[in-house]
Short mmCIF file of C-alpha atoms and ligand atoms in Angstrom, two decimals:
data_model
loop_
_atom_site.label_atom_id
_atom_site.label_comp_id
_atom_site.label_asym_id
_atom_site.label_seq_id
_atom_site.Cartn_x
_atom_site.Cartn_y
_atom_site.Cartn_z
CA MET A 1 113.08 103.09 66.73
CA THR A 2 114.09 99.72 67.88
CA LEU A 3 111.59 97.79 70.20
CA VAL A 4 112.95 94.78 72.15
CA ASP A 5 110.94 92.12 73.77
CA PHE A 6 110.22 88.51 73.72
CA ASP A 7 107.05 87.97 75.25
CA ARG A 8 103.40 87.29 73.57
CA VAL A 9 100.60 89.47 74.69
CA GLU A 10 98.63 87.90 77.19
CA ARG A 11 95.25 89.13 78.91
CA LYS A 12 96.53 90.27 81.88
CA ASN A 13 98.79 92.86 80.22
CA LEU A 14 95.77 94.48 78.87
CA VAL A 15 95.35 96.48 82.30
CA ARG A 16 98.47 98.61 81.62
CA GLN A 17 99.84 98.09 78.20
CA TYR A 18 97.34 100.23 76.15
CA VAL A 19 98.98 99.19 72.76
CA TYR A 20 97.23 95.98 72.92
CA ARG A 21 93.56 94.74 72.49
CA GLU A 22 91.92 91.49 73.27
CA ARG A 23 92.42 90.53 69.64
CA ASP A 24 96.37 90.71 69.96
CA ILE A 25 96.17 88.09 72.84
CA GLY A 26 99.05 85.44 71.56
CA ARG A 27 100.83 87.74 69.27
CA PRO A 28 104.37 88.69 69.86
CA LYS A 29 104.47 92.08 71.70
CA VAL A 30 107.33 93.68 69.39
CA GLU A 31 105.18 92.94 66.28
CA ARG A 32 101.93 94.45 67.32
CA ALA A 33 103.73 97.34 69.03
CA ALA A 34 105.57 97.85 65.79
CA GLU A 35 102.49 98.02 63.77
CA TRP A 36 100.93 100.42 66.25
CA ILE A 37 103.80 102.96 65.78
CA GLY A 38 103.37 102.52 61.89
CA GLU A 39 99.87 103.36 62.09
CA PHE A 40 100.44 106.23 64.43
CA ASN A 41 102.91 107.65 61.96
CA PRO A 42 104.31 106.15 58.95
CA GLY A 43 107.54 108.30 59.34
CA ILE A 44 109.10 106.74 61.96
CA GLN A 45 111.29 103.62 60.90
CA VAL A 46 110.85 100.57 63.54
CA ARG A 47 112.72 97.78 64.12
CA ALA A 48 111.12 94.97 65.88
CA VAL A 49 113.41 92.55 67.66
CA ASP A 50 111.59 89.54 69.01
CA THR A 51 114.42 88.23 71.43
CA ARG A 52 114.93 87.53 75.00
CA ILE A 53 117.71 89.41 76.75
CA THR A 54 120.05 86.95 78.44
CA GLU A 55 123.21 88.81 78.88
CA ARG A 56 125.03 92.12 78.54
CA ALA A 57 126.05 91.40 75.18
CA ASP A 58 122.66 91.00 73.85
CA ILE A 59 122.18 94.39 74.46
CA GLU A 60 125.87 95.80 73.24
CA ALA A 61 124.59 94.40 69.81
CA LEU A 62 121.73 96.43 69.91
CA LEU A 63 123.40 99.73 70.54
CA VAL A 64 124.87 100.30 67.36
CA ASP A 65 123.70 103.95 66.25
CA ALA A 66 121.63 104.39 69.33
CA ASP A 67 121.00 107.81 70.37
CA LEU A 68 119.13 106.57 74.11
CA VAL A 69 118.02 103.51 75.54
CA PHE A 70 114.86 103.12 77.42
CA GLY A 71 115.25 100.42 79.91
CA THR A 72 111.87 98.83 80.96
CA VAL A 73 113.02 95.29 81.49
CA ASP A 74 112.38 93.67 84.78
CA GLN A 75 113.42 89.96 84.40
CA PRO A 76 116.09 88.97 85.17
CA ALA A 77 116.95 91.39 87.54
CA GLU A 78 120.28 91.68 86.58
CA ALA A 79 119.18 93.01 83.42
CA VAL A 80 119.05 96.67 85.20
CA GLN A 81 123.23 96.18 85.50
CA TRP A 82 123.63 94.72 82.07
CA VAL A 83 121.71 97.91 80.55
CA ASN A 84 123.62 100.06 82.62
CA ASP A 85 127.13 98.86 81.93
CA ALA A 86 126.75 98.12 78.11
CA CYS A 87 125.03 101.57 77.59
CA VAL A 88 127.96 103.55 79.85
CA SER A 89 130.62 101.75 77.89
CA HIS A 90 129.16 102.91 74.46
CA GLY A 91 128.62 106.38 75.77
CA VAL A 92 124.74 105.95 75.36
CA PRO A 93 122.44 107.77 78.06
CA HIS A 94 119.66 105.27 79.44
CA VAL A 95 116.56 106.44 81.29
CA SER A 96 114.97 103.33 83.71
CA MET A 97 111.95 103.45 85.73
CA GLY A 98 109.82 100.80 88.06
CA VAL A 99 106.53 100.87 89.54
CA GLN A 100 105.56 99.54 93.03
CA ALA A 101 101.92 99.30 94.63
CA ARG A 102 102.02 103.22 95.57
CA SER A 103 105.19 104.59 94.22
CA ILE A 104 106.66 105.13 90.75
CA ARG A 105 110.19 106.02 90.28
CA TYR A 106 112.86 106.77 87.54
CA TRP A 107 116.63 107.61 87.19
CA SER A 108 118.64 108.01 84.48
CA VAL A 109 122.71 107.82 83.42
CA ASP A 110 124.67 110.16 81.57
CA PRO A 111 127.68 108.38 80.59
CA GLY A 112 130.93 109.61 82.09
CA ARG A 113 128.83 112.32 83.47
CA SER A 114 126.73 111.25 86.20
CA ALA A 115 126.79 108.57 88.47
CA CYS A 116 125.96 105.17 87.10
CA PHE A 117 123.95 101.91 88.65
CA SER A 118 127.14 100.38 89.68
CA CYS A 119 128.27 103.32 91.48
CA ALA A 120 124.74 102.92 93.36
CA LEU A 121 125.60 99.49 94.06
CA ALA A 122 129.03 100.42 95.25
CA SER A 123 127.70 103.16 97.44
CA GLU A 124 125.42 100.94 99.37
CA GLU A 125 128.20 98.53 100.12
CA ASP A 126 130.20 101.25 101.44
CA SER A 127 127.99 102.54 103.95
CA GLY A 128 124.19 104.07 103.47
CA GLY A 129 125.45 107.30 104.69
CA PRO A 130 125.03 110.45 102.22
CA GLY A 131 125.39 109.59 98.87
CA GLY A 132 124.45 105.88 99.41
CA ALA A 133 121.72 104.17 97.53
CA PRO A 134 119.89 101.72 99.45
CA TRP A 135 117.42 101.04 96.66
CA ALA A 136 120.09 99.69 94.21
CA ARG A 137 120.51 96.31 95.56
CA ARG A 138 117.14 95.83 96.51
CA LEU A 139 116.26 96.37 92.76
CA LEU A 140 118.94 93.86 91.85
CA PHE A 141 117.42 91.24 93.69
CA ALA A 142 114.07 91.69 93.39
CA GLN A 143 112.78 88.48 91.85
CA ASP A 144 109.47 87.00 91.74
CA LEU A 145 107.40 90.01 93.09
CA VAL A 146 103.76 90.12 92.36
CA ASN A 147 103.64 92.86 89.64
CA PRO A 148 101.83 95.97 90.84
CA ALA A 149 101.58 97.87 87.94
CA THR A 150 98.24 99.14 87.11
CA GLY A 151 97.44 101.60 84.15
CA PRO A 152 97.70 104.93 85.84
CA LEU A 153 100.90 104.14 87.65
CA VAL A 154 102.34 102.92 84.16
CA SER A 155 101.42 105.94 82.36
CA LEU A 156 102.76 108.25 84.78
CA VAL A 157 105.86 106.74 85.17
CA MET A 158 106.37 106.57 81.38
CA GLY A 159 105.43 110.33 81.11
CA PHE A 160 107.96 111.36 83.52
CA ALA A 161 110.37 108.94 82.02
CA ALA A 162 109.67 110.20 78.41
CA MET A 163 110.34 113.48 79.27
CA GLU A 164 113.73 112.76 80.45
CA ALA A 165 114.39 111.00 77.38
CA LEU A 166 113.32 114.02 75.50
CA ARG A 167 115.82 116.18 77.45
CA TYR A 168 118.77 113.90 76.17
CA LEU A 169 117.40 113.68 72.91
CA THR A 170 116.50 117.40 72.09
CA GLY A 171 118.43 119.39 74.71
CA PHE A 172 115.35 121.55 75.50
CA ALA A 173 116.41 121.16 79.09
CA GLU A 174 119.20 119.31 81.10
CA PRO A 175 118.47 115.98 82.43
CA VAL A 176 116.95 116.04 85.84
CA ALA A 177 117.42 112.46 86.78
CA ALA A 178 120.89 111.73 86.10
CA GLY A 179 122.29 109.71 89.02
CA ILE A 180 119.12 110.83 90.95
CA MET A 181 116.51 108.61 92.00
CA ASN A 182 113.07 110.13 91.51
CA THR A 183 110.38 108.77 93.57
CA ILE A 184 106.51 109.80 93.45
CA ASP A 185 104.53 108.56 96.34
CA VAL A 186 100.99 108.35 94.27
CA ALA A 187 99.25 107.99 97.77
CA THR A 188 100.37 111.21 99.30
CA GLY A 189 101.74 112.98 96.25
CA THR A 190 105.20 113.34 97.79
CA ARG A 191 108.26 113.21 95.41
CA THR A 192 111.67 112.45 96.79
CA ALA A 193 114.83 113.16 94.75
CA GLN A 194 117.79 110.97 96.27
CA VAL A 195 121.21 111.87 94.74
CA TRP A 196 123.85 109.16 94.74
CA ASN A 197 127.52 109.87 94.13
CA ARG A 198 129.81 109.01 91.63
CA ARG A 199 132.53 106.58 92.75
CA GLU A 200 136.04 107.51 92.09
CA HIS A 201 137.15 104.05 90.90
CA CYS A 202 133.70 102.99 89.35
CA GLU A 203 135.24 100.53 86.42
CA VAL A 204 131.70 101.01 84.43
CA CYS A 205 132.09 105.01 84.63
CA ALA A 206 135.74 104.59 83.73
CA SER A 207 134.83 102.36 80.45
CA ALA A 208 132.57 105.44 79.23
CA PRO A 209 134.23 106.80 75.93
CA PRO A 210 135.31 110.71 75.95
CA ALA A 211 132.22 112.91 75.09
CA ALA A 212 134.03 114.21 72.36
CA ASP A 213 134.40 110.97 70.84
CA ARG A 214 130.98 109.53 71.04
CA THR A 215 128.80 109.30 68.01
CA ALA A 216 125.44 108.29 70.00
CA GLY A 217 123.43 110.99 71.31
CA ALA A 218 123.70 114.82 70.47
CA PRO A 219 126.30 116.65 71.48
CA ARG A 220 125.24 118.61 74.89
CA GLY A 221 126.50 122.13 73.54
CA HIS A 222 124.78 121.46 70.36
CA ARG A 223 121.28 119.73 71.57
CA LEU A 224 119.14 123.03 71.07
CA LYS A 225 119.66 122.97 67.29
CA THR A 226 117.90 119.75 67.27
CA VAL A 227 114.53 121.09 68.87
CA HIS A 228 111.86 120.85 66.30
CA ALA A 229 109.09 123.39 66.87
ZN1 ZN B 301 129.75 104.26 87.85
#
C-alpha cells in the first residue's frame, strides 16, 4: 500500500480523519497513517510518500506495480484529471470520491472498458443532453471552496468507495460505479446514478493498454480466484 500526501496534521483534520489524534498535530500525515496501518496489521507493507502532486508525471511515477488508485486529492482541482489520464494510460483502475455539504458521491474508471473523466468533460462540452456529465466541469474548477466534510460524510463515502475498490481487487462482484456518478443525498437518503457516455474519439481512453497486456489489476476473468474467505 502506497500512501501519498504532502500535508501535516492540523487540529481541523481531527473532525473527520480518525487516524489522527491531538498528539499528531504537526506530523506528516503519511508518516502517521503508515504507522497506524503497521499497528493495525504488521503484515501490510506500507510505503509513505511525503510529496505534493503537481503534475500528471508525479502520478505516473507512482503507478509501477499498482493494482488500483484511490483518488482523494482535492487540490489542485486539475489533479482529478491527472489521476484519470495517468491511470487510464497505465491500465490501472481508479476510484474517486467527493463530499458536499449534504451529499456524497463516488465514481470509478475501468481503463478501456468504461467511460473516463475526459469523456465526461467532453460530453458536457457537446451537450448536456443524455449521457452528458454537467458535474465534471464544476469539479474541475471547484477551487477555494470551504471544506464541508464531516466525519459521518467521509466515513460514508469512504465505505462506498472502498467497496468499489474491493470489487476491482477481488472480483467478488463487477464494479458498480465505472463511468457512473453515484450520488447519495444524505438529507433525503435519495441515491442517483448518472451514467456518462464513453466518447468514441477520447484520446485518454485510446491510450489504455489492451486488457490482455496489462500487468496492473487482476484479469477480469480470473479475479474470483483472488478472493480470500
Ligand atoms: Zn475517455
